[in-house]
Each structure stands twice: as C-alpha cells, then as structure tokens.
XYZ file of C-alpha atoms in Angstrom:
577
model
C -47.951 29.613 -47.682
C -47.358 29.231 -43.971
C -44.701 26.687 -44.275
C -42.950 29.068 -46.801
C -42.719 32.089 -43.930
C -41.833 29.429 -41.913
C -38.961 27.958 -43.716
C -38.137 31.516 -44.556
C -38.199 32.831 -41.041
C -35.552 30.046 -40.303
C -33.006 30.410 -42.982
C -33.025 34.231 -41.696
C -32.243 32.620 -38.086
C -29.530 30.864 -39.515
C -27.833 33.593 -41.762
C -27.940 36.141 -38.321
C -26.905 33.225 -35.259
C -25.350 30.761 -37.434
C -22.228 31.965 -36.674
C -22.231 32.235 -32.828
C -23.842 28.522 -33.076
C -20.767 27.233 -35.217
C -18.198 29.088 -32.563
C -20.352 27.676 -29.623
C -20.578 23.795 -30.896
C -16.998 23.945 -32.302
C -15.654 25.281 -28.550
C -17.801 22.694 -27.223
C -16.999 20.174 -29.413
C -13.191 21.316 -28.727
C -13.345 20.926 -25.066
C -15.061 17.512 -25.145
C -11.989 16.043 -27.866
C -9.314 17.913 -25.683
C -10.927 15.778 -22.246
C -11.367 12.753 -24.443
C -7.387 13.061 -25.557
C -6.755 13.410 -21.357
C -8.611 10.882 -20.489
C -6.426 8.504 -23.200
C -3.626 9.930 -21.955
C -3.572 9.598 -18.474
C -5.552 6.623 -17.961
C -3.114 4.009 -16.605
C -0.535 6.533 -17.042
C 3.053 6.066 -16.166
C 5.581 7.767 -14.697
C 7.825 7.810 -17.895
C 5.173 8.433 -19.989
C 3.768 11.332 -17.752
C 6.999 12.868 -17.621
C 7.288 12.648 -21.304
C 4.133 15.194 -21.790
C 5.186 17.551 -19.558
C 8.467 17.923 -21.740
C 6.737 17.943 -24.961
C 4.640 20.847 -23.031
C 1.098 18.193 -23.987
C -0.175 19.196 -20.213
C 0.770 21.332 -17.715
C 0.707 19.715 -13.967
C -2.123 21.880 -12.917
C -3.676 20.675 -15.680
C -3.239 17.146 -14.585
C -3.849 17.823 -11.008
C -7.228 18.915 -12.380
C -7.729 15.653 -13.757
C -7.191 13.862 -10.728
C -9.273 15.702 -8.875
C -12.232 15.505 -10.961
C -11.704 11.680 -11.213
C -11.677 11.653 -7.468
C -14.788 13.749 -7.151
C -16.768 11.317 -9.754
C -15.728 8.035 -8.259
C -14.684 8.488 -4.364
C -17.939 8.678 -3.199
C -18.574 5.065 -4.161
C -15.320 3.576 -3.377
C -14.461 5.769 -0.777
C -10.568 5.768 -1.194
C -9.670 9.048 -0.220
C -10.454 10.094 2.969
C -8.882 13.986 2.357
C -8.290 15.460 -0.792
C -5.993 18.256 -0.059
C -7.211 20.234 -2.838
C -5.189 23.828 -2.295
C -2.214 22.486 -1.172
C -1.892 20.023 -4.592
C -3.001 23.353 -6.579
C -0.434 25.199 -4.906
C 2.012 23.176 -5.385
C 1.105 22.547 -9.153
C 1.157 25.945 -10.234
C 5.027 26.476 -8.661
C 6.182 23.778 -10.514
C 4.521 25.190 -13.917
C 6.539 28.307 -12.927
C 9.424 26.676 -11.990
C 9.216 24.754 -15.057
C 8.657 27.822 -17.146
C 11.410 30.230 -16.160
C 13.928 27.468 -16.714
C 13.470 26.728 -19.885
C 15.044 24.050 -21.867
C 17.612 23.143 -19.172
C 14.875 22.962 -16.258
C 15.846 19.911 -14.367
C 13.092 17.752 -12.926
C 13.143 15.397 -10.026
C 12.462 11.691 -10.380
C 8.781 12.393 -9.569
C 8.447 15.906 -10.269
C 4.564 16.268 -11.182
C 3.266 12.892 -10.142
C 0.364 12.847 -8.358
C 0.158 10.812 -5.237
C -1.388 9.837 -2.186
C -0.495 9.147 1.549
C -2.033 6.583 3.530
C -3.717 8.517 6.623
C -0.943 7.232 9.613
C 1.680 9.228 7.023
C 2.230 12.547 8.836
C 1.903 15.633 6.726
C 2.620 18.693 8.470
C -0.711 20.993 9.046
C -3.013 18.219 8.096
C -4.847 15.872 10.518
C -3.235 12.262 10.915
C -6.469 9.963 11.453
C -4.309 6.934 11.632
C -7.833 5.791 10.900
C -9.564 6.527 14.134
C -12.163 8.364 15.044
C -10.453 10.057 18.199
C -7.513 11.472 16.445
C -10.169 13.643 15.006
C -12.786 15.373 18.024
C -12.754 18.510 17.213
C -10.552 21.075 19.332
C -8.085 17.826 19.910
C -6.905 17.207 16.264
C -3.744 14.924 15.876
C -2.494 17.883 13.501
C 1.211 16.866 12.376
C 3.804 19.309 12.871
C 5.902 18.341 10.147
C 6.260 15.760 7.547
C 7.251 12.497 7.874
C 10.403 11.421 6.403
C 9.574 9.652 2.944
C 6.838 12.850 2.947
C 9.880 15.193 2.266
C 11.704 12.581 0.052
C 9.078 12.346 -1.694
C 8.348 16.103 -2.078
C 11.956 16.870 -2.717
C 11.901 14.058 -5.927
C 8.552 16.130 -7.066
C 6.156 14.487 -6.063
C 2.613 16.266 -5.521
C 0.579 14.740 -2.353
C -3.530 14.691 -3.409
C -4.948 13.267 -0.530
C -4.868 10.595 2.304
C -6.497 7.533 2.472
C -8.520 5.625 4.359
C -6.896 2.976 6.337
C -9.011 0.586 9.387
C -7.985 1.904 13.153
C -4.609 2.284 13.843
C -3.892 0.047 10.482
C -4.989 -2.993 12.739
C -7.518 -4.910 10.233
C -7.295 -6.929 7.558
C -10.267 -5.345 5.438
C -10.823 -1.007 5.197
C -13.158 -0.096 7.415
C -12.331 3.056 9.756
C -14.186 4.555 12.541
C -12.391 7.661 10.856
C -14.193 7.448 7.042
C -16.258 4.149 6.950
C -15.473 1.737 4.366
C -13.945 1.649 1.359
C -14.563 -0.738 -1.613
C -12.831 -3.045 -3.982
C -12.225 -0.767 -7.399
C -13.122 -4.438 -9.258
C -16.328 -4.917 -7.617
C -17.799 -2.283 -4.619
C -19.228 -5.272 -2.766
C -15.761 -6.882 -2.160
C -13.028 -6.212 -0.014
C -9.404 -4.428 -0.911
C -8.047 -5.807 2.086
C -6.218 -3.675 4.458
C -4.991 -1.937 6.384
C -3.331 -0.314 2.692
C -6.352 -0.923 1.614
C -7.274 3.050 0.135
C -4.128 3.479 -1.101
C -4.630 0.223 -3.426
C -8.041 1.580 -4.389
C -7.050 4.933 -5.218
C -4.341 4.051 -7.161
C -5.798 0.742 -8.742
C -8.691 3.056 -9.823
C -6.766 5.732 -11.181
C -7.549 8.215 -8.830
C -3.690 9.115 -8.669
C -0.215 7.703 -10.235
C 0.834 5.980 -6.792
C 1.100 5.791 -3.383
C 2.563 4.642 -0.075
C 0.851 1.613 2.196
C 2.410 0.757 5.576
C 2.492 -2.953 6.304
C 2.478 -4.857 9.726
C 1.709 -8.440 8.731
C 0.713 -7.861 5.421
C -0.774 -4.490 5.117
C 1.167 -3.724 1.678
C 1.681 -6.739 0.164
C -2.024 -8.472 1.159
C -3.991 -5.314 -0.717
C -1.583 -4.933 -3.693
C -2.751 -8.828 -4.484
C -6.563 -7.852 -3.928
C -6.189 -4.436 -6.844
C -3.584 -5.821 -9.221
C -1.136 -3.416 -8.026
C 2.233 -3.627 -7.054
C 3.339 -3.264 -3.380
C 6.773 -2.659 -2.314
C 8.258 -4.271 1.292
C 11.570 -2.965 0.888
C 13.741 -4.682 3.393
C 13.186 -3.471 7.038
C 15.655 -0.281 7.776
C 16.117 0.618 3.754
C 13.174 3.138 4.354
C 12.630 5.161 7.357
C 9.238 4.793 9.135
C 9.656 8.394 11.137
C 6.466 10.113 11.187
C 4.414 6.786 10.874
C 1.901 6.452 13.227
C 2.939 3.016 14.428
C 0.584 -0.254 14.983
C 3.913 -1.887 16.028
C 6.953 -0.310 15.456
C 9.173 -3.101 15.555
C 7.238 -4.428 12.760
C 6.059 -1.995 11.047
C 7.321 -0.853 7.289
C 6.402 1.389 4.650
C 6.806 0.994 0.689
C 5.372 2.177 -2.370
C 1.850 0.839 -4.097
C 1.882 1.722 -8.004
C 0.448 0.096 -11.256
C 3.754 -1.422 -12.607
C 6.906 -2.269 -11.209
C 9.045 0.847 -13.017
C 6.906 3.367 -11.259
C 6.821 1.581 -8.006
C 11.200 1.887 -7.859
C 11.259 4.661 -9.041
C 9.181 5.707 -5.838
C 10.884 3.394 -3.901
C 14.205 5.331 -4.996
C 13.177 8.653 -3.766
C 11.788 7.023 0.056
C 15.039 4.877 0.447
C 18.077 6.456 2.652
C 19.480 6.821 6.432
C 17.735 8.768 8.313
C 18.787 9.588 12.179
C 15.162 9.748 13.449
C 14.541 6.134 12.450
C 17.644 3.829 14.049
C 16.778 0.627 11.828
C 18.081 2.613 8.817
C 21.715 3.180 10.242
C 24.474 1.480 7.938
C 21.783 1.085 5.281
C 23.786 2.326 2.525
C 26.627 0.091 3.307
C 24.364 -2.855 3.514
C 22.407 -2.301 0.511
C 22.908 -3.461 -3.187
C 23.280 0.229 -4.782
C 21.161 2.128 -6.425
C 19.194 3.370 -8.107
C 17.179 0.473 -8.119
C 16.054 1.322 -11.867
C 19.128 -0.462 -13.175
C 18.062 -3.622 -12.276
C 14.910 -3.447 -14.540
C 15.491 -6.122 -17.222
C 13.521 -8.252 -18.603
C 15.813 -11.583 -18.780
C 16.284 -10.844 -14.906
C 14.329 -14.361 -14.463
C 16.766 -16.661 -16.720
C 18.005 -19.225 -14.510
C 17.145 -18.398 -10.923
C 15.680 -20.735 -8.525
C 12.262 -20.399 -6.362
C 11.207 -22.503 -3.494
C 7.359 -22.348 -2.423
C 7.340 -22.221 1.536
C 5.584 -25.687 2.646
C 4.076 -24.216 6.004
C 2.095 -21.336 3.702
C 0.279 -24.200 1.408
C -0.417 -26.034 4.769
C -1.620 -22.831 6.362
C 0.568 -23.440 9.668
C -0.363 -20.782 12.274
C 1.686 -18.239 12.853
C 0.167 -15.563 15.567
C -0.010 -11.770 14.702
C 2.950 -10.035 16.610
C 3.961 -13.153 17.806
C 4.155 -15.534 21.218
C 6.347 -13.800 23.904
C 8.663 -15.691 26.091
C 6.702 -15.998 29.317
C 3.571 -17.560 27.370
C 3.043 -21.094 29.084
C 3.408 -24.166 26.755
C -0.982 -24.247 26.670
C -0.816 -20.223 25.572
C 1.752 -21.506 22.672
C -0.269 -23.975 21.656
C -3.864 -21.810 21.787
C -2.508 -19.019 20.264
C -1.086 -21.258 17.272
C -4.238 -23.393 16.961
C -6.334 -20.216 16.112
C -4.014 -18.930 13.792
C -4.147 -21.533 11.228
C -5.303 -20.367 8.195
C -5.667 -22.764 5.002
C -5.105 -22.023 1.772
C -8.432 -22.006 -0.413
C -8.706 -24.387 -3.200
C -9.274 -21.559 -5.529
C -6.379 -19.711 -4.621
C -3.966 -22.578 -4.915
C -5.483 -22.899 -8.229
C -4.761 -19.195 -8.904
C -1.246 -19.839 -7.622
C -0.367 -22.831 -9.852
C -1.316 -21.036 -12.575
C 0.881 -18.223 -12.121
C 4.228 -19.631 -11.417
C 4.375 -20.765 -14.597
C 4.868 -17.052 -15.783
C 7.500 -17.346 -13.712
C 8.954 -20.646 -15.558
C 7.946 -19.251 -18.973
C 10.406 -16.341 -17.837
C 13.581 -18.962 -17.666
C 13.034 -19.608 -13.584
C 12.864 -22.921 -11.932
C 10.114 -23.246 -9.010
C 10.599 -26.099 -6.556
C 8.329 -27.841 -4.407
C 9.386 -29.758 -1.385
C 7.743 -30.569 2.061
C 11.879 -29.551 3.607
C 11.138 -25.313 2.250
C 10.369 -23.582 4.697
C 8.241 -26.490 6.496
C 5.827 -26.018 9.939
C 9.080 -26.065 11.880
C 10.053 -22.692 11.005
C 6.484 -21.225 11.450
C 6.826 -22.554 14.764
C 10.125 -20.567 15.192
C 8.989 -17.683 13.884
C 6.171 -17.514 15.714
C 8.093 -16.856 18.880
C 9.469 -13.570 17.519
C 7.190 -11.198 20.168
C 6.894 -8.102 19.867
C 3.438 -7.277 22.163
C 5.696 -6.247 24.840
C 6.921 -3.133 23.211
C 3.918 -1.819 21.507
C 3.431 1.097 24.118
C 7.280 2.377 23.181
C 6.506 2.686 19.172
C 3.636 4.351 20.041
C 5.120 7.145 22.706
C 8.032 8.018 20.896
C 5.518 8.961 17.716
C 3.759 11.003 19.728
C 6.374 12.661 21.133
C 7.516 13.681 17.883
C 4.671 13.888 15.522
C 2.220 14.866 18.237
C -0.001 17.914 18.215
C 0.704 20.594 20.742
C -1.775 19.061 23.069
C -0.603 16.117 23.752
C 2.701 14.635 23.053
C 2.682 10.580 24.963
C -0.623 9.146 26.034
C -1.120 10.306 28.970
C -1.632 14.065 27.910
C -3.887 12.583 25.479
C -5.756 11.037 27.977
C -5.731 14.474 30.031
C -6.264 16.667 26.770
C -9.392 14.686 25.743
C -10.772 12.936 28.868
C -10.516 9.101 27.743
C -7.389 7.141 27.220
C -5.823 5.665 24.074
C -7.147 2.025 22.875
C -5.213 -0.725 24.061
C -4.170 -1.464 20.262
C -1.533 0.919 20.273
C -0.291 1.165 23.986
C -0.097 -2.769 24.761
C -3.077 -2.321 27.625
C -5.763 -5.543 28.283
C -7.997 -5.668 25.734
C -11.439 -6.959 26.311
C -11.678 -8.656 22.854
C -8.224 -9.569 22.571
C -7.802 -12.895 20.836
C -8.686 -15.989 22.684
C -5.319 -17.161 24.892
C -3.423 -14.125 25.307
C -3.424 -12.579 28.243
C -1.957 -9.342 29.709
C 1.664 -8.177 28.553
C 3.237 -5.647 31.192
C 5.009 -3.223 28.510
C 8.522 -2.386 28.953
C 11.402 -0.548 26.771
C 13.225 -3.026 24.204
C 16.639 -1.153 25.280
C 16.496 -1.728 28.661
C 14.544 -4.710 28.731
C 16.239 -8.435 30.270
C 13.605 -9.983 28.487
C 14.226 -8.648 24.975
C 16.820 -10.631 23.688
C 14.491 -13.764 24.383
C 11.392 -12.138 22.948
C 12.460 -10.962 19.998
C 15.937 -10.565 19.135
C 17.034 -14.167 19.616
C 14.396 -15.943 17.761
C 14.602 -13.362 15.310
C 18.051 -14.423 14.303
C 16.964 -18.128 14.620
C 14.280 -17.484 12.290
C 16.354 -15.676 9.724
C 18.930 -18.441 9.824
C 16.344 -21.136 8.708
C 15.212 -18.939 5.974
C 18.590 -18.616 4.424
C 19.668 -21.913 5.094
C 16.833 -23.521 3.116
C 17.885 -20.964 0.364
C 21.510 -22.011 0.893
C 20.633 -25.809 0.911
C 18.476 -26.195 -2.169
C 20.841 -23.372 -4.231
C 17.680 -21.396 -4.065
C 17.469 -17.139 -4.887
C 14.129 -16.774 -3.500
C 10.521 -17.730 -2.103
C 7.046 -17.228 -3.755
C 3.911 -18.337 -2.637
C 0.121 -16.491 -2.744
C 0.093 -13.206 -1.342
C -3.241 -14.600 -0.155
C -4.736 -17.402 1.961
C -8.164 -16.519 0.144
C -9.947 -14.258 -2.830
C -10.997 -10.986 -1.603
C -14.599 -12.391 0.165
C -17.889 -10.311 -0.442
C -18.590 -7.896 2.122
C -22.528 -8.003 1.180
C -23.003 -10.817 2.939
C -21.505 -12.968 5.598
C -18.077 -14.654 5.985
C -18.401 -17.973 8.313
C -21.015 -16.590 9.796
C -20.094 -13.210 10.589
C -18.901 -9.985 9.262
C -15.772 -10.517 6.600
C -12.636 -9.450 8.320
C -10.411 -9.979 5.330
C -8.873 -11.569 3.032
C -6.611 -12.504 5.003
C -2.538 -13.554 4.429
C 0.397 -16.365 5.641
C 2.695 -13.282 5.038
C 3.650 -11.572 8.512
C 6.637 -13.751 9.245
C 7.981 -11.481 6.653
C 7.477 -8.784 8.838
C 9.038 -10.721 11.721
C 12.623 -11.358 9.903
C 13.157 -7.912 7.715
C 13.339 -9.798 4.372
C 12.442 -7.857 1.766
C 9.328 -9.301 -0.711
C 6.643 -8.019 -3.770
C 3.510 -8.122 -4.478
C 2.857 -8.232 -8.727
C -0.317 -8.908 -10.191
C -0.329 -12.869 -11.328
C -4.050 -13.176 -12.786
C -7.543 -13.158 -12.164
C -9.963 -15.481 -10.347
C -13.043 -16.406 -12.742
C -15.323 -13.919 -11.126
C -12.843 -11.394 -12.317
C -11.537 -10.567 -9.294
C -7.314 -10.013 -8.981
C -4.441 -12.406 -8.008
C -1.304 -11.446 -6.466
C 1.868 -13.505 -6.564
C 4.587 -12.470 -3.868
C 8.186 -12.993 -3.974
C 10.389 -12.743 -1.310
C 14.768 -12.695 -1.282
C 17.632 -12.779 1.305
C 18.099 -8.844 3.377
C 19.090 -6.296 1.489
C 18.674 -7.781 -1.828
C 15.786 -5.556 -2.626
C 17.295 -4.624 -6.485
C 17.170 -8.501 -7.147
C 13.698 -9.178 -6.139
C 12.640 -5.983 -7.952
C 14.716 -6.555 -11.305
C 12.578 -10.852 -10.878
C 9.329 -8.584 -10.504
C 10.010 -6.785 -13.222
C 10.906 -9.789 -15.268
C 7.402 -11.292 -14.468
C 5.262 -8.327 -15.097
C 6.736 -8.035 -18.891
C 6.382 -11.898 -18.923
C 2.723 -11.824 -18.242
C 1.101 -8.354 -18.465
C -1.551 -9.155 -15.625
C -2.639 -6.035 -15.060
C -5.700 -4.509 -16.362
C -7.995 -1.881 -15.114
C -11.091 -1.742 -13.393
C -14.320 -0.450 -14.721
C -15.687 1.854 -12.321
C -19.446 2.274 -11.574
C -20.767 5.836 -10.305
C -23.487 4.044 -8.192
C -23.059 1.021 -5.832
C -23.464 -1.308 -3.216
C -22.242 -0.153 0.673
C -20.583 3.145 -0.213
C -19.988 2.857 3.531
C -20.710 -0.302 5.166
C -20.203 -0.662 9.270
C-alpha cells in the first residue's frame, strides 16, 4: 500500500513540474552543446576561419571575446601568461565592432584582423595602461610607467581590427632567456608547467600556444622571438630590421632590438605581420622601407611548392657552438677582453637537439629543397666578425629617447625617474657598471651613435663586414638561405637544477641575426621524445622577408608539426623565483 501512495505521489510530481524540468534540462542541456560547438570552433582557430563565422553571423566578437576570457581565467593562473587582462577595454571594443558590423550590413567591410583577439607583450606601450617592461619599478604605486599613447604596430594593429586582451609577462627589461619577472613571477611552458618557454617572448608564446588568444607580438634582442616560438610550436616572425617600427617599445637595446608577430601557423602570422609593416617617422630604421622591400601583401607569397628547388646552407659556427657575446665586443676591448668574453659565450649544440634538427630538414628536402653541409657556411670566422658588432655603448640613448616619448608625466629620461621615485634605473637599460655583469667586461662610458667618433668602428663597420660574409657564402655556394636549430638545447626543467644552478634558458646561437638585420622564422619542426616542441629557423638575404615566409609556409603544409597542448588546471611552480 505505501509504495502505491508513493509511486502515486510521484507521477502527480511529474504531471505538475515535469514541464519546468524538461524547459530547465533542455536550456541546460542547450547551453552546454552551444559551449561544446565554441569550444570546437575556436580551438586552434584561424584567422580565415574566424573571420568566416563572423560572416556567416555563427558568433558575434563579444561572444568570442567571452571565450577568451574565460579560457584565460581557467588556465592563467597556472601558466601565468598574461600578466593584464584588459577586460573592459576588449569588451568595449567588441561590442563597437558588433555595431559597426550590424548597421552595415551586407557591404560592411572588415579589416585584415577585424575581431581577432590578441595580446601585447608588456614593453608594447598601450596608451592608459601600465608598461611593466617586466619590472617591478615601472609599477610602485603613485609612479606608474602609464603610456600616453600607443605604440606604433599598437595602432596598426587596431586600425586592421585587431582587439588587444591583455599583456604578457616578459623577464626585466626583456633581458633573460627564460620568463621570470620581478613584475608577475614566472610563467610556464603550455606543454609541461615545469619547463621553460624561454624568453624574453616567452608569455606571448604561452598565451597564444595555449589558446588563450589568436596571436600576438614578441620583441626579440638576441633571440627573444624566434628562441620561444621553437620552445611552444609557434611561429615567430623577425621581419627584417626597419620593415616594422619599434616606436613605443620599451627598448633592451635599441639598435638591436625588433618586434614581429607570434601565431599558430604561418597564414595568420603575415597576415599580422601585414598590418605592423610600414614607414613610420618616429622610428628612423624604417625610412625607404617600402622602396627596399619585396611588395606586399606578404599573403601572396603563400604557396605551397614555394620550396621546389631552393638551396639551404646550415651555418658551421652554430653546430660548433662558436661564441658569439650578447650585444657584442666594442672596439676599445683589449685582445684578453676579446678573447674572455668569447670563451664564455660558447654554447654547444646538445646531442638531442642536433638529433631534432636532422630530422627536420628533411621536411624541408621532402618539400623539393636541397640542404648543404659544409665546414666553409658560415664557419667560426664569421662569428668572430660578428661578434665585434657592439652595441653596449649606446644602450643609455635607446633607452632616453623611449622615455622621452612614451614616458609617464613624471618622468620623461632617467634622471626624473631617479628624482620622481628616489632610486635610479638598473644598469640594464642605461649602460651603467653592473655588479654582476658577465665575467670580462668592464665599464662602457655611453655616448650618442650620431655624434659618436667611435661608432663607425663599433658597430657600423663590422656590421657591414658581417653582412658581406653572410651574402657572400650565399652568393658562393648559389645558396637562398640558412637554417639551423632555433635552439642550442630543449627547453630544460625549471623544477630542478641546470649545471648546478637555477635554469636560465634554453638558450640560442641566434643573435648575430639581430646584429646584421636579416630577416629569419621560427616554424614548428617536431617534437623531442618527452613531448616537448622543436623549432627549425630559417633565415634569407635583407628585405627578402616574402621569400622566407612563402619557404615557411611551404614547410608547415609539408609537415603539419604543430599540435596543441593539453592544459592542466593544477601544477607545478605557478610562480617560481
């Protein structure tokens, strides 16, 4: 009897909520399928592909912005990519372009990037927000480095579109070749936590690599693109020196320094790299670009054949690991300062990465190109010329002339810093004696490259020396380019110690790029058998940046490297010293 009330009190449940229940589990069940269908979607989503749903009205770009965000908010506090997620300005500027988009109707036009979600690594100025430049004391509060207006490629890439997330975390000043800031802490290898990303583009990489946004822009010294991209299986961009404008940059050293764009594939990396390119007056290096310059847009040189017959030497001094000193060897070193300075730079190339490199060049010989091996490429002669391309002379200048642009209100050179906050700028960035400064170098007195008598023997003479040996080997052996590991090393575990100390790296062969103004890319050439990425670089002659794009491109549909990370919501050193 009781189990008949029973059943009959519950059929009487049913017939009067069984209808609100149905509405409830079919809304929820709605709302799960519709997240399921965006996660699909925009997982390792492309530019092309993005753009496509926003015509076919699938999403709307707030609604995508939302899904950034939210994969930001479940992941960043593990890998700590994004140091500030700029959540009202993105909204804000999502919801105009959904009106935008919907009072012009069918014959709305869109910008290359219009509705991409990016990020900006933190030295990028964006005007109203704080540029770290990775430090802790761009940030005491009352004495903000607050930008006053964008930085060049900021408002190219606005104007293409573009919507700007966040900023990531970069090491001080961009100075380090692993992600560690005084600014955020660390941030972690989107393949495995415990292992470094490399730096200093190291957040951008991460963030991107991890799907935390479409792309993004690195800066690079001595590596600082390139060395990351290989660490994520991303693709970095070093478009050759002067094609992009570095205005608004905080510099490490501006007569080095570059900026590109870090994305999943090649397409969406041009694309980007399409919208930064272009003279700008602010940034001198870019003068006569156009002229220079194979045309664009660099799209058209996309094809996948672009690998049939060309010809790439591997540079002898990177397999031997020749040293090559960061920023250089000025003129007055002594001949036992030269020889110091060189000894500590070698840096040999690990067994398991030449293994990793061997076995991707022959994507690049499945693809139709020829790769040639000979001790006369690029040999430990022209590391030794390179190497006296100096540049620590100058540091102070890059670094003045940013502030006196991009600087906050308080303080526009270093010494008003120094007044404004009671404690002078480190000696990375204005060319003082620094305490820990690596073992035989010894104090610089700083002086303007313009007006310098010294300059032409510091830098610009063995500059042009340099460059000459680099396309006279190409010239000699009927060569179009150079490839080589992006890499001296995997990406080491930052659980534990490296040679008995805390990991600085990985760490690269690849800032003599830096030193001529070549262009070179970073594209994803394999894995290492602990699953961690490969990256293959390829450099060409100046200005032949649509070349070396249209060979990446050619290698990436040869291969199809990439793959994703699986992320983890818990982990090792969220934020490791």
């Amino acid at each position: 009897m009781k189990i008949r009330v029973r059943l009959c009190c519950f059929l009487l449940l049913v017939t009067i909520f069984g209808g609100s229940l149905s509405a409830q589990t079919a809304a929820t069940t709605a709302k799960a399928a519709a997240q399921n269908s965006m996660d699909r979607d925009l997982l390792e989503v492309t530019i092309p592909q993005l753009e496509e749903m926003y015509r076919n009205h699938k999403y709307t770009v707030t609604e995508v912005m939302h899904w950034y965000m939210a994969r930001i908010a479940r992941y960043n506090g593990i890998y700590r990519a994004v140091q500030n997620l700029d959540l009202a300005g993105a909204l804000a500027t999502a919801e105009q372009e959904d009106k935008e988009a919907a009072a012009g109707g069918s014959g709305f036009h869109r910008g290359p990037l219009w509705g991409v979600p990016i990020v900006t690594k933190a030295n990028t100025s964006i005007k109203g927000l704080i540029t770290t430049d990775g430090w802790k004391g761009y940030m005491i509060p009352g004495h903000e480095l607050i930008a006053p207006k964008d930085a060049t490629i900021v408002t190219k890439l606005r104007a293409a579109g573009a919507i700007i997330i966040g900023q990531t975390n970069m090491p001080d000043f961009a100075a380090s070749d692993t992600n560690r800031s005084t600014a955020y802490g660390r941030t972690g290898n989107a393949y495995d936590v415990r292992f470094s990303p490399g730096g200093s583009s190291g957040g951008t990489v991460t963030a991107v690599t991890a799907n935390m946004a479409v792309l993004g822009n690195g800066t690079d010294t001595g590596n600082s693109i390139r060395m990351p991209s290989a660490t994520s299986a991303v693709v970095g961009i070093f478009p050759t020196r002067g094609l992009v404008s570095i205005a608004g940059i905080a510099p490490l050293d501006w007569l080095l320094d570059n900026t590109g764009p870090i994305a999943r594939n090649v397409t969406d990396a041009v694309i980007a790299l399409d919208a930064m390119a272009g003279e700008d007056l602010t940034d001198p290096r870019t003068a006569g670009s156009a002229a220079k310059a194979q045309p664009g847009p660099y799209t058209q040189y996309l094809k996948a054949d672009a690998l049939k017959g060309k010809r790439f030497g591997v540079p002898a001094f990177i397999l031997s690991g020749a040293g090559i000193p960061f920023q250089g060897i000025p003129s007055s070193a002594t001949p036992g300062e030269v020889a110091m300075q060189t000894a500590d730079s070698v840096l040999p190339l690990q067994p398991e990465t030449r293994a990793a490199f061997m076995k991707a060049i022959e994507g690049l010989r499945a693809a139709g190109a020829t790769v040639v091996f000979d001790d006369s490429i690029l040999p430990d002669s022209f590391a030794v010329t390179v190497a006296r391309v100096g540049t620590v002379p100058y540091i102070r200048e890059g670094t003045e002339k940013f502030l006196a642009e991009y600087g906050p209100a308080q303080y526009h050179s270093s010494a008003e810093y120094e007044k404004a906050v009671g404690s002078p700028l480190p000696a990375t960035i204005i060319g003082v004696k620094d305490p820990k400064a690596q073992k035989g170098r010894r104090s610089v007195a700083q002086a303007l490259i313009e007006s310098d008598p010294e300059a032409d023997a510091n830098f610009f003479t063995p500059r042009k020396k340099a460059l000459e040996a680099y396309d006279a080997t190409l010239d000699r052996l009927h060569l179009d380019g150079y490839v080589y590991p992006a890499t001296q090393m995997p990406p080491p575990d930052e659980t534990m110690p490296q040679d008995g100390r805390i990991s600085g790296g990985p760490h690269s062969a690849t800032g003599w790029v830096n030193m001529i103004g070549v262009p070179a890319v970073v594209v994803p050439g394999g894995f290492y058998p602990g699953g961690l990425p490969f990256g293959l670089e390829i450099s060409a002659r100046l200005w032949k940046d649509g070349d070396l794009l249209g060979w990446a491109y050619a290698y990436e549909q040869a291969t199809k490297h990439r793959k994703p990370p699986v992320l983890v919501e818990q982990g090792l050193l969220p934020n490791a010293p």
